[in-house]
Structures are given as structure tokens and as C-alpha cells.
Tab-separated table of C-alpha atoms in Angstrom:
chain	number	residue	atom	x	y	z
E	25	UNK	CA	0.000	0.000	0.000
E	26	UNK	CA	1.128	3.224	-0.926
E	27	UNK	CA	1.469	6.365	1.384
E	28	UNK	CA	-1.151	8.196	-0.569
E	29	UNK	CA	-3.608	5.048	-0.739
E	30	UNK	CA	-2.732	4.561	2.921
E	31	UNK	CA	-3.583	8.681	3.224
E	32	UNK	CA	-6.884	8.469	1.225
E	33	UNK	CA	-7.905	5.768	2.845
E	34	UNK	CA	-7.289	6.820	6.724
E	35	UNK	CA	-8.698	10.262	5.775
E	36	UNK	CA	-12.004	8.658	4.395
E	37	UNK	CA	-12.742	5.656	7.453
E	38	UNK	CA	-11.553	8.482	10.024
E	39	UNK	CA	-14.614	11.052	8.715
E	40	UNK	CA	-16.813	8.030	8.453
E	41	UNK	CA	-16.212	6.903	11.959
E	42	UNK	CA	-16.974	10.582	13.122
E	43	UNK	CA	-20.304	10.532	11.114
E	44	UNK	CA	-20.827	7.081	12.651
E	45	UNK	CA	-20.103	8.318	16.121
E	46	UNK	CA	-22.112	11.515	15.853
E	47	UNK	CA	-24.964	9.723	14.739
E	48	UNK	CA	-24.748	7.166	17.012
E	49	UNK	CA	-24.974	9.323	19.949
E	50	UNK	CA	-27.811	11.946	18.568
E	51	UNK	CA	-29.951	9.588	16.870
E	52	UNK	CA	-31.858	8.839	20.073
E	53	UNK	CA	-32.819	12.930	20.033
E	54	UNK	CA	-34.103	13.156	16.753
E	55	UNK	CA	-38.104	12.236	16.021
E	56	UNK	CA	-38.892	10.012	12.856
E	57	UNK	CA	-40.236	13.160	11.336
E	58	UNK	CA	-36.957	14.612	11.115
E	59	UNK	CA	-34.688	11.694	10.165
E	60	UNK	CA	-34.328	12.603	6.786
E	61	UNK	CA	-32.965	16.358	6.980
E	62	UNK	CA	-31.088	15.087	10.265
E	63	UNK	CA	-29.074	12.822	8.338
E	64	UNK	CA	-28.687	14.691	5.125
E	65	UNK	CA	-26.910	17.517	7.537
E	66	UNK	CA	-25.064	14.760	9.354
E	67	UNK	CA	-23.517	13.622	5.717
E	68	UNK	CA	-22.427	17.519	4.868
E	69	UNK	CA	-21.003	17.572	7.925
E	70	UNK	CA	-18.949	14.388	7.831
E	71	UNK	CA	-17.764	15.238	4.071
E	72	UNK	CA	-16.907	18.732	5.862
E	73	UNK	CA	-14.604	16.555	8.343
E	74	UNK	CA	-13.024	14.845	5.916
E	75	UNK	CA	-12.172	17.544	3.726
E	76	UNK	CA	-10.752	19.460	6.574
E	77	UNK	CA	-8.764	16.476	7.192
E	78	UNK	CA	-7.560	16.065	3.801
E	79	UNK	CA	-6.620	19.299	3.954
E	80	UNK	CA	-4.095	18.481	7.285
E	81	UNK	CA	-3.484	15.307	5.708
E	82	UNK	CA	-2.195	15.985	2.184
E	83	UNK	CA	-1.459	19.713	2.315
E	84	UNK	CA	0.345	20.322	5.597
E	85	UNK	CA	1.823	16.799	6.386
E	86	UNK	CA	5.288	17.346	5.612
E	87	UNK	CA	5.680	13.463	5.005
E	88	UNK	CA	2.734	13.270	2.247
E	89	UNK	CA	2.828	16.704	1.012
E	90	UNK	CA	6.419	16.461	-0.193
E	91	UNK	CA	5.806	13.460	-2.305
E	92	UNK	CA	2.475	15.220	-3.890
E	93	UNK	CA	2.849	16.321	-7.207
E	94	UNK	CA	1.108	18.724	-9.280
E	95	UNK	CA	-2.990	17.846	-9.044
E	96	UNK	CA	-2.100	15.158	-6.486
E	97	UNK	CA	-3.357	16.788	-3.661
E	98	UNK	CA	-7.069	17.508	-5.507
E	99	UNK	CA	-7.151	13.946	-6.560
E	100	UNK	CA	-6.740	12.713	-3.022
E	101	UNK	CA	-8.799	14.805	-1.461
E	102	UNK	CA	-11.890	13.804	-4.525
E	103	UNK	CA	-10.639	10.362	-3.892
E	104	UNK	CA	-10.982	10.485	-0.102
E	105	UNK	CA	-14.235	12.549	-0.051
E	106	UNK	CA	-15.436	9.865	-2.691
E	107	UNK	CA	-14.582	7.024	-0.661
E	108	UNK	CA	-16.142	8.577	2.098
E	109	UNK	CA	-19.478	9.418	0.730
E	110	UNK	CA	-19.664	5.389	-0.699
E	111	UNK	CA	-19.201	4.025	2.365
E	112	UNK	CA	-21.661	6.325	4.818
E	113	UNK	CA	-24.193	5.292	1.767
E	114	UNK	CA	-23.566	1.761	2.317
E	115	UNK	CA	-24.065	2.353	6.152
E	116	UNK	CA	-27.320	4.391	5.689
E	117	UNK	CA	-28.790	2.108	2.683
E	118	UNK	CA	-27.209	-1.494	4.511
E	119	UNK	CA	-27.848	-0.390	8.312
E	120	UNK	CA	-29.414	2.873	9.140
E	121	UNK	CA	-32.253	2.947	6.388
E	122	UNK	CA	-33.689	-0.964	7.256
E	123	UNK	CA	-34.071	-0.435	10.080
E	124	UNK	CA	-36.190	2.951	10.016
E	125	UNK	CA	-37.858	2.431	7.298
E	126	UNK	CA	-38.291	-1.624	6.262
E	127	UNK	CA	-41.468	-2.872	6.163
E	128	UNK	CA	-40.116	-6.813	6.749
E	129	UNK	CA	-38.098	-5.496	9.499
E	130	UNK	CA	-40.780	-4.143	11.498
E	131	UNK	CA	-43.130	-7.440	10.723
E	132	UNK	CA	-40.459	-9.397	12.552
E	133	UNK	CA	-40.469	-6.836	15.153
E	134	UNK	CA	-43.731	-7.263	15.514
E	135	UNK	CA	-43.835	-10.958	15.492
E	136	UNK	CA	-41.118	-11.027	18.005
E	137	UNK	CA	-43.015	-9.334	20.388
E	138	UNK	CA	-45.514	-11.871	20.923
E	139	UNK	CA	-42.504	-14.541	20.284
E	140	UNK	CA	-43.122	-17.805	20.833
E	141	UNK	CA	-46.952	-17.324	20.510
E	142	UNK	CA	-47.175	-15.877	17.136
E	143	UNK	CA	-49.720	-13.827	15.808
E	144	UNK	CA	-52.723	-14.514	12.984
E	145	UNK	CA	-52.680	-12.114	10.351
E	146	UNK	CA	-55.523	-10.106	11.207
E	147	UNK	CA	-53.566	-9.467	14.513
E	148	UNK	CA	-50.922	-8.417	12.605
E	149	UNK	CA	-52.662	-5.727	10.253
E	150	UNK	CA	-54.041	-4.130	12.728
E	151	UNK	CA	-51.215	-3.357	14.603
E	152	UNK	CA	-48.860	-2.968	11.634
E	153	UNK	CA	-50.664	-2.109	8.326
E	154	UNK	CA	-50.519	0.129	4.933
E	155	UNK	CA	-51.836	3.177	7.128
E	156	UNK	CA	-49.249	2.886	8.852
E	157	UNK	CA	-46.881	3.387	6.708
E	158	UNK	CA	-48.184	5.934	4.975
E	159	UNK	CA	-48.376	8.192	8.181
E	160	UNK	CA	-44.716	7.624	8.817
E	161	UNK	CA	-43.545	8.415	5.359
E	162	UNK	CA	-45.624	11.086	4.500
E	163	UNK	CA	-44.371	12.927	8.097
E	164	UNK	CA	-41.021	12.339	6.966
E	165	UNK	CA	-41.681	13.798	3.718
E	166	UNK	CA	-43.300	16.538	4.807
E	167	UNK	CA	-40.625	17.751	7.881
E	168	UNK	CA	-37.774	16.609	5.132
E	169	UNK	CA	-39.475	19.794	2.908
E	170	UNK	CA	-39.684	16.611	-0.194
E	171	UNK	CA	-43.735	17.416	-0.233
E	172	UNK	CA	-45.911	20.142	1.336
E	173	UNK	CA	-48.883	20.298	3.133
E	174	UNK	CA	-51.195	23.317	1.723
E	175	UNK	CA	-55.208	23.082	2.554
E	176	UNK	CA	-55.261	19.171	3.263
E	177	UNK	CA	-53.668	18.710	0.128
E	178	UNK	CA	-50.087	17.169	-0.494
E	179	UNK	CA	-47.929	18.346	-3.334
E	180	UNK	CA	-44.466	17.529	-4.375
E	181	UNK	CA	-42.520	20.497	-3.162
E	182	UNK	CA	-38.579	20.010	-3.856
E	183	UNK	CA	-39.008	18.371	-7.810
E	184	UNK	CA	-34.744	17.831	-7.385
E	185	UNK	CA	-34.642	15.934	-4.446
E	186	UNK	CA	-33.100	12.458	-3.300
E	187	UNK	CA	-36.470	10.178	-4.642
E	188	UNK	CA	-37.250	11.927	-7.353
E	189	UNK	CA	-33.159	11.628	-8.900
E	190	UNK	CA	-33.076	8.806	-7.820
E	191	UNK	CA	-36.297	7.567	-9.371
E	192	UNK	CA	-35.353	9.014	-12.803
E	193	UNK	CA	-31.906	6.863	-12.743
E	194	UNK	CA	-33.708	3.943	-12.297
E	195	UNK	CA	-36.707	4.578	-15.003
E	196	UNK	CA	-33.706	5.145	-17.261
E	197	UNK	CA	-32.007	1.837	-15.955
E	198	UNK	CA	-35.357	-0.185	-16.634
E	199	UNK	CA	-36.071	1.456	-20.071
E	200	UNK	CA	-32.277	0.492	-21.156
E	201	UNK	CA	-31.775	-2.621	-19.342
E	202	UNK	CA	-35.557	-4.487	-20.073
E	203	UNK	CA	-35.998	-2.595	-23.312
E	204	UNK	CA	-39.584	-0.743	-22.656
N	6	UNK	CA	-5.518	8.909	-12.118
N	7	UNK	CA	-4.857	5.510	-14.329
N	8	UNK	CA	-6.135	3.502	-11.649
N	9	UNK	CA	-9.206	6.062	-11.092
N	10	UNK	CA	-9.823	5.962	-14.396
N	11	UNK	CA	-9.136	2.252	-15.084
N	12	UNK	CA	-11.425	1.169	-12.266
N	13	UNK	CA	-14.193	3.439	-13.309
N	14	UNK	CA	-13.994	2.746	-16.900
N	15	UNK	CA	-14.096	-1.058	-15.671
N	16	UNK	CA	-16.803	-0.973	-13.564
N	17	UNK	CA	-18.621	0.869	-17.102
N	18	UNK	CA	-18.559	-2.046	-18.624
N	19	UNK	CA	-19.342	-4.606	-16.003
N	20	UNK	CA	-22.672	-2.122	-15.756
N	21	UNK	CA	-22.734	-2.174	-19.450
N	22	UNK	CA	-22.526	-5.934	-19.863
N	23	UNK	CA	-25.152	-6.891	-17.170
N	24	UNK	CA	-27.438	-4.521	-19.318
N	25	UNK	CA	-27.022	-6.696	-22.441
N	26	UNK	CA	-27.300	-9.360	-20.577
N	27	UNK	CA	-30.783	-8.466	-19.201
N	28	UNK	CA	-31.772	-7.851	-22.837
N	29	UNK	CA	-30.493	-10.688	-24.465
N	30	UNK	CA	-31.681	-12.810	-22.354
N	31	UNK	CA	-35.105	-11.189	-20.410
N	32	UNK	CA	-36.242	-13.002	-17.130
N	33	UNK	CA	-38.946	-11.812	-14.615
N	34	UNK	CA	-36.793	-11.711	-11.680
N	35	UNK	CA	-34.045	-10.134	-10.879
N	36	UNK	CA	-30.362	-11.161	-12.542
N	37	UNK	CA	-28.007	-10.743	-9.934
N	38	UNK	CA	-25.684	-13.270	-10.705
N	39	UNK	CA	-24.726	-12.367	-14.274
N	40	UNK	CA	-23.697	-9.015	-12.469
N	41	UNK	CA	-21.771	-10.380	-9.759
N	42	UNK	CA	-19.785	-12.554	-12.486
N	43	UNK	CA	-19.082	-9.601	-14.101
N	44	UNK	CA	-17.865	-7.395	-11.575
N	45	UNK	CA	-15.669	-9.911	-10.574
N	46	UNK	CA	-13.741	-10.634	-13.717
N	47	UNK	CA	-13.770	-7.204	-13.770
N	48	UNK	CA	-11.923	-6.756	-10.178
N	49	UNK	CA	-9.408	-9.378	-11.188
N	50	UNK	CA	-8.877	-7.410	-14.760
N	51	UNK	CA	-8.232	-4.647	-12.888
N	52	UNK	CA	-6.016	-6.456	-10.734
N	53	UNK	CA	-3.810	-7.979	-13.405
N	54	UNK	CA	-3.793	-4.006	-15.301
N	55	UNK	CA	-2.828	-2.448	-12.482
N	56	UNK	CA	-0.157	-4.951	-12.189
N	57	UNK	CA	1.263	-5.057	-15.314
N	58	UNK	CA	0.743	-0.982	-15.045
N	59	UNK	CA	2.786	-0.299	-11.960
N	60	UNK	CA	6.045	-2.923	-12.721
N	61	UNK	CA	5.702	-1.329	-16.078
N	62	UNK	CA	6.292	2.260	-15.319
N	63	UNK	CA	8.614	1.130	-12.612
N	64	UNK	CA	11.354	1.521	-14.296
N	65	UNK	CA	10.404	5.350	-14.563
N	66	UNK	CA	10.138	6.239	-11.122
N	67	UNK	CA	9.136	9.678	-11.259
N	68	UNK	CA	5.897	9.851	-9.955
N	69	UNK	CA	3.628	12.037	-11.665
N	70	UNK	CA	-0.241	13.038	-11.815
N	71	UNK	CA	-1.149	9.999	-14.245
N	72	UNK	CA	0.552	7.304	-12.042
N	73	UNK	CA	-0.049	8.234	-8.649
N	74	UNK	CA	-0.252	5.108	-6.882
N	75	UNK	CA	-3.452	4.696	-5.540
N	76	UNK	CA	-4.681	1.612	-7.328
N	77	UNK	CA	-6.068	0.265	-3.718
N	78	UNK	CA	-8.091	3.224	-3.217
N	79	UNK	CA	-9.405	2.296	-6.539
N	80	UNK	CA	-10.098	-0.999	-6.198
N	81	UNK	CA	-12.103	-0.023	-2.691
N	82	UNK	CA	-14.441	2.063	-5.057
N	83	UNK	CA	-14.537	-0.458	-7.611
N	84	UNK	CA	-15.883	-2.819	-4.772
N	85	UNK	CA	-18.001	0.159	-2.798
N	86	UNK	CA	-19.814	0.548	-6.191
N	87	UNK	CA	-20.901	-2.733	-6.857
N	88	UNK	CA	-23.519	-2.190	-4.151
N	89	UNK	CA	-25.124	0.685	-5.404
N	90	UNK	CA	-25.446	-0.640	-8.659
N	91	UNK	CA	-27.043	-3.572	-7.243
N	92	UNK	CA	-29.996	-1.236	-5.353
N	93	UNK	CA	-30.752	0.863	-8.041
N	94	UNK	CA	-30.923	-2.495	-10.354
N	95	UNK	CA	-33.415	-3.878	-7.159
N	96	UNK	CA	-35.023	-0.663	-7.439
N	97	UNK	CA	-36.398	-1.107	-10.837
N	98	UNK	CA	-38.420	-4.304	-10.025
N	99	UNK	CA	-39.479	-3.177	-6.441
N	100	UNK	CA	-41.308	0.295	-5.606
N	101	UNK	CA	-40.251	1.534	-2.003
N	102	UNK	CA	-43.594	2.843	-0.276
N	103	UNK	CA	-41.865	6.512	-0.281
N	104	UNK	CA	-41.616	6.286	-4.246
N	105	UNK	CA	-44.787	5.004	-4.491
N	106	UNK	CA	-46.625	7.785	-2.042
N	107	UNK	CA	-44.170	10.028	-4.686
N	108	UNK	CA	-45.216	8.889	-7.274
N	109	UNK	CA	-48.848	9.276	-6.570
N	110	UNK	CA	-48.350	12.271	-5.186
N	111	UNK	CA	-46.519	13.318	-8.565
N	112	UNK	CA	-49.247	11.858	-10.909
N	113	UNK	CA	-52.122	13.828	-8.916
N	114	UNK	CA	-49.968	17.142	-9.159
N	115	UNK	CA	-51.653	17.715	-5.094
N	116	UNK	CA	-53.840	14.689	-3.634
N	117	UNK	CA	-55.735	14.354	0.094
N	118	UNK	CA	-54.767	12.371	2.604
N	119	UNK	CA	-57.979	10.214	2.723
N	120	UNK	CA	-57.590	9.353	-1.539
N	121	UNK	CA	-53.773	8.714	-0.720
N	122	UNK	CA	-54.340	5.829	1.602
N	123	UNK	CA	-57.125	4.480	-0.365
N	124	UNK	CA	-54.205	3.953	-3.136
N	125	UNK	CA	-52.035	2.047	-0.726
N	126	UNK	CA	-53.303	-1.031	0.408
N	127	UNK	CA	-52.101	-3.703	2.802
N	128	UNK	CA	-52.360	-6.239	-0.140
N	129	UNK	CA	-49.779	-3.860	-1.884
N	130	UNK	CA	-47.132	-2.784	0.894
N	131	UNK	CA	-47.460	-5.265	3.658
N	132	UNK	CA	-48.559	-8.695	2.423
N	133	UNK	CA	-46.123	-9.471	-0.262
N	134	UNK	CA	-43.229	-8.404	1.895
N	135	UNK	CA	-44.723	-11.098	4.445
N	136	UNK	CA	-45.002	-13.478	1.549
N	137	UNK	CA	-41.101	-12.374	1.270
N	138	UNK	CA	-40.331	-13.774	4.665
N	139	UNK	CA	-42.326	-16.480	4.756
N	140	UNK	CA	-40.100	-17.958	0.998
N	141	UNK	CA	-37.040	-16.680	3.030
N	142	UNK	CA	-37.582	-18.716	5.886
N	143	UNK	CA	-38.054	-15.885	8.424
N	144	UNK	CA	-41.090	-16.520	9.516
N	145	UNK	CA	-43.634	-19.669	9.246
N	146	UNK	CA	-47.099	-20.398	9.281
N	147	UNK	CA	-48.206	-22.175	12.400
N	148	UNK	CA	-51.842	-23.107	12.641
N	149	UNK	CA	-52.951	-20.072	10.769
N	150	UNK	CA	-50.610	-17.985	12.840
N	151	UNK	CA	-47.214	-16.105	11.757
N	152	UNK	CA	-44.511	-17.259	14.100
N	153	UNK	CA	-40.608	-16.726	13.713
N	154	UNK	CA	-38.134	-19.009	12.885
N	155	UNK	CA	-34.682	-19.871	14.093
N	156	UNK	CA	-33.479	-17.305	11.732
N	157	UNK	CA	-35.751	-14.619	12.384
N	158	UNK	CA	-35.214	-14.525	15.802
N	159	UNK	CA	-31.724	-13.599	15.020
N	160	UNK	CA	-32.694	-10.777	13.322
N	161	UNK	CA	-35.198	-9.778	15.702
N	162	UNK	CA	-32.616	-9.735	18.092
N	163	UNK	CA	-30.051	-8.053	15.982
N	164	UNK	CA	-32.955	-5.251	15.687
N	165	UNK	CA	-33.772	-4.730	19.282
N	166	UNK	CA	-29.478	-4.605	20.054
N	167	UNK	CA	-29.289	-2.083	17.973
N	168	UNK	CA	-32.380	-0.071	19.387
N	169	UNK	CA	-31.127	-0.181	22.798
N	170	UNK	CA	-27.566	1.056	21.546
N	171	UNK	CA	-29.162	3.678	19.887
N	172	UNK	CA	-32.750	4.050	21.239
N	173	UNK	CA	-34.288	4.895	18.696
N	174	UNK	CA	-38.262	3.969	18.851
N	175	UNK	CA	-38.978	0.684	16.374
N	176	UNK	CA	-39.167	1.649	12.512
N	177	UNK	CA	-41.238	0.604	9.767
């Protein structure tokens, strides 16, 4: 491994672990509601961490800085931030996002709460159904600033958010890869 | 930036050839294993290039902009990638709830509460993720009752660990 790999890659797990950290120690203050634009600020600020530690790292370390050529230093610190921002998406789509927002999740949840009895499925629905859901994820939406509210009536506020790139990446994806 | 661009360029055409592959030959489920295949070769392509790359510029050891030696870096996004790929690819056979609310939302340009929910049914959201479980093995039907397995449990527990480490209420 070389000393800039071995730079890149610190710089990157070290801003990670301090997203992990902070979020592991405020998530238990922040509602469901505001999950989304909690952890949308908690990624700036962990990409904000790791380019002020790229900065230290590359620029002012005598050690690495004296072997960085020209445009090394900007590569790094796009490599770092890079690496950084794949792996807190891993840990919010792999860890973080199951558990808030999975539907399965929350049926075994459920199920293990009445563990070993079971539960029929009536029993089930009624504690844990399509309502539900929608309650949670339209509160989210709505405290997230995704939709809006106005006169009982909910409207798609932000047209460039998260979802909505997201959903045209994988229309594209579907058109391309199943040829419709 | 040749093993930036190598890897990147690589993991192109791993994307690119699980595409074909879904059109030459069309299933109705997903394909993950033609991707998988592919991404792999690719990783050990990359391997073998980067290499051949570095003992081949060797002998030139000025280090420059194009052959900064960060081929591991690389290869960790090559492999960070592969996951994404992989959940937008799940993502056009499965609607989320959120993108379908969205997407409703979207279609109605404005919509009531009351006409939302009557979109979203428990036969849509709820009962073919239990179906889910139950093929998975999570969870069983015991005299007409849903009851978790050996391997649900685990999960279960897993889930309730990591709500008393964070305390955060139950999701869903």
C-alpha cells in the first residue's frame, strides 16, 4: 500500500467513523419526522470533516505533502471525499435505512413481540398495516421539505430531491436494461 | 488517475454488460448473478492491469499526476460501487412505499390524505413483503398464525441490540 492510498484511505474511514459516532450518539434525540434532513446535515457535515482532514493530511503533512505532485493533492482529497461518501451510503442504505424504514423489518419486530406465541394475520394488520406506513412516510416527507402540506392537500414540493433523482436513474435503468 | 480511471472505466462495462445481458436474455426476476460474475472478472482485470501498469512504469520512477499510486483506493471504489449498482438495479423491479406515495403524489400534481391511503393497500405494501419472509424462511405459518423461525429470531434480536444502543423507537 502506498502512502497516498494509505492517506486516502485513513482520511475517508476516520470522517466516516466521526459521522458514525455523531450519529450514534444523537440519533436517540431526533423524532422520525426529522430523520431525513437530520441525516442529510449529518452527511455535509462528515464530508466537511473529511475535507478538513484532507486538507491536514495531504497539504500540511510534511511526510505526504512532499511526495504530492502537481494535481495530487485535488485527486486525493476527490478520492478520499469519494470514498467517504460510498461508504456512509452503504451504512445508511445497509444499516441505518432498514431499520427505520423496512417494512419486513418491522413485521419481525412485531412478530417477536408476541414470540413464541405468534400472531394470525388479522392481529398483525391491525397493529402494523398500509396506514401505517403511509403516516410515517408522508411525516417524513413533509418535515424533510420533499412534499408540502397546503389546505389538506399534499404536493411535491422540492421536484430535485433524493427520490425523485433517484427515481429518474432507475426509469432510465429499466427502459435500457428491459428494453420498454 | 490511471487507476481512477481504469477502475471506473471497468466498472462501465461490467454495468454495461449486465445490461445486455438483461436484454439478451429477459427473465422476470431479478439477474443478480450475471452481475456479480461480471464485476468480478472485472476486479481481477483490474487487478492484473494495475499490475502489469505499476512494474511497467517502474522503471520510470518519477511519480507524476497519471501514475499516482493509488490503485487500492481504486479498487475499494470499484468494490463500494458494486452495491449501489445492485440497489438501483433492485429498485427497478421493487417500488419503495416513499416512491410510491411520490409517485402518486406526482401523478395527482396535489392529492388528500384520505384518496392517498385508499391507493395504498395492505395487499400492496405489507402482504407481499410477508409473503417475502415467509419464501425466506423468516417466519412460518403455524396453525394459521405467523410465528418466527430460528433465523428470524436472530434478526429480531439483531434489531432490538441495535435499538437499545441507539434508542431509537422501532421503525417501519
Amino acid at each position: 500500500m502506498s502512502v497516498f492510498d494509505m492517506a486516502v484511505l485513513i482520511n475517508a474511514l476516520a470522517s466516516f467513523l466521526f459521522f458514525a459516532v455523531v450519529q450514534f450518539f444523537s440519533c436517540r434525540f431526533v423524532s422520525s419526522k426529522e430523520v431525513l434532513r437530520w441525516l442529510m446535515n449529518l452527511v455535509i457535515l462528515g464530508l466537511a470533516v473529511n475535507i478538513a482532514g484532507g486538507i491536514i493530511l495531504f497539504l500540511k503533512n510534511p511526510e505526504v505533502s512532499a511526495q504530492m505532485v502537481f494535481g495530487a493533492k485535488g485527486l486525493c482529497l476527490i478520492l478520499s471525499a469519494g470514498v467517504y461518501l460510498l461508504v456512509t451510503f452503504h451504512y445508511i442504505v445497509l444499516v441505518f435505512g432498514p431499520y427505520e424504514s423496512s417494512v419486513r423489518l418491522r413485521v419481525l419486530r412485531e412478530l417477536y413481540k408476541e414470540f413464541p406465541r405468534g400472531m394470525l394475520p388479522r392481529e398483525l394488520l391491525s397493529r402494523y398495516n398500509a396506514r401505517t406506513v403511509v403516516d410515517r412516510r408522508l411525516d417524513r416527507l413533509v418535515s424533510s421539505g420533499e412534499i408540502e402540506l397546503k389546505d389538506g392537500v399534499y404536493r411535491v414540493k422540492n421536484r430535485k430531491n433524493y427520490f425523485t433523482v433517484s427515481d429518474i436513474i432507475v426509469g432510465k435503468l429499466r427502459k435500457i436494461a428491459e428494453g420498454k | 488517475m490511471f487507476y481512477v480511471l481504469a477502475t471506473l472505466s471497468i466498472f462501465c462495462i461490467a454495468v454495461l454488460m449486465h445490461i445486455l445481458w438483461c436484454r439478451v436474455f429477459p427473465k422476470n426476476r431479478l439477474q443478480i448473478a450475471p452481475f456479480a460474475f461480471f464485476s468480478l472478472v472485472g476486479l481481477l482485470y483490474y487487478g492484473a492491469l494495475a499490475h502489469l501498469f505499476f512494474y511497467g512504469s517502474s522503471a520510470d520512477r518519477a511519480v507524476n499526476l497519471w501514475n499516482l499510486p493509488l490503485a487500492l483506493s481504486a479498487a475499494v471504489v470499484y468494490i463500494l460501487l458494486i452495491p449501489i449498482y445492485l440497489a438501483l438495479y433492485f429498485n427497478t423491479r421493487v417500488e419503495s412505499p416513499t416512491q410510491k406515495i411520490l409517485r402518486i403524489i406526482h401523478e395527482h400534481d396535489g392529492i388528500g390524505y384520505e384518496e392517498l391511503a385508499s391507493c395504498i393497500s395492505d395487499s400492496e405494501i405489507i402482504i407481499p413483503r410477508i409473503d417475502d419472509l415467509l419464501r425466506c424462511r423468516y417466519i412460518q405459518m403455524k396453525e394459521g398464525a405467523y410465528c418466527l423461525t430460528a433465523r428470524g429470531i436472530v434478526v429480531a434480536k439483531a434489531l432490538n441490540a441495535y435499538q437499545v444502543l441507539t434508542g431509537r423507537e422501532a421503525g417501519g
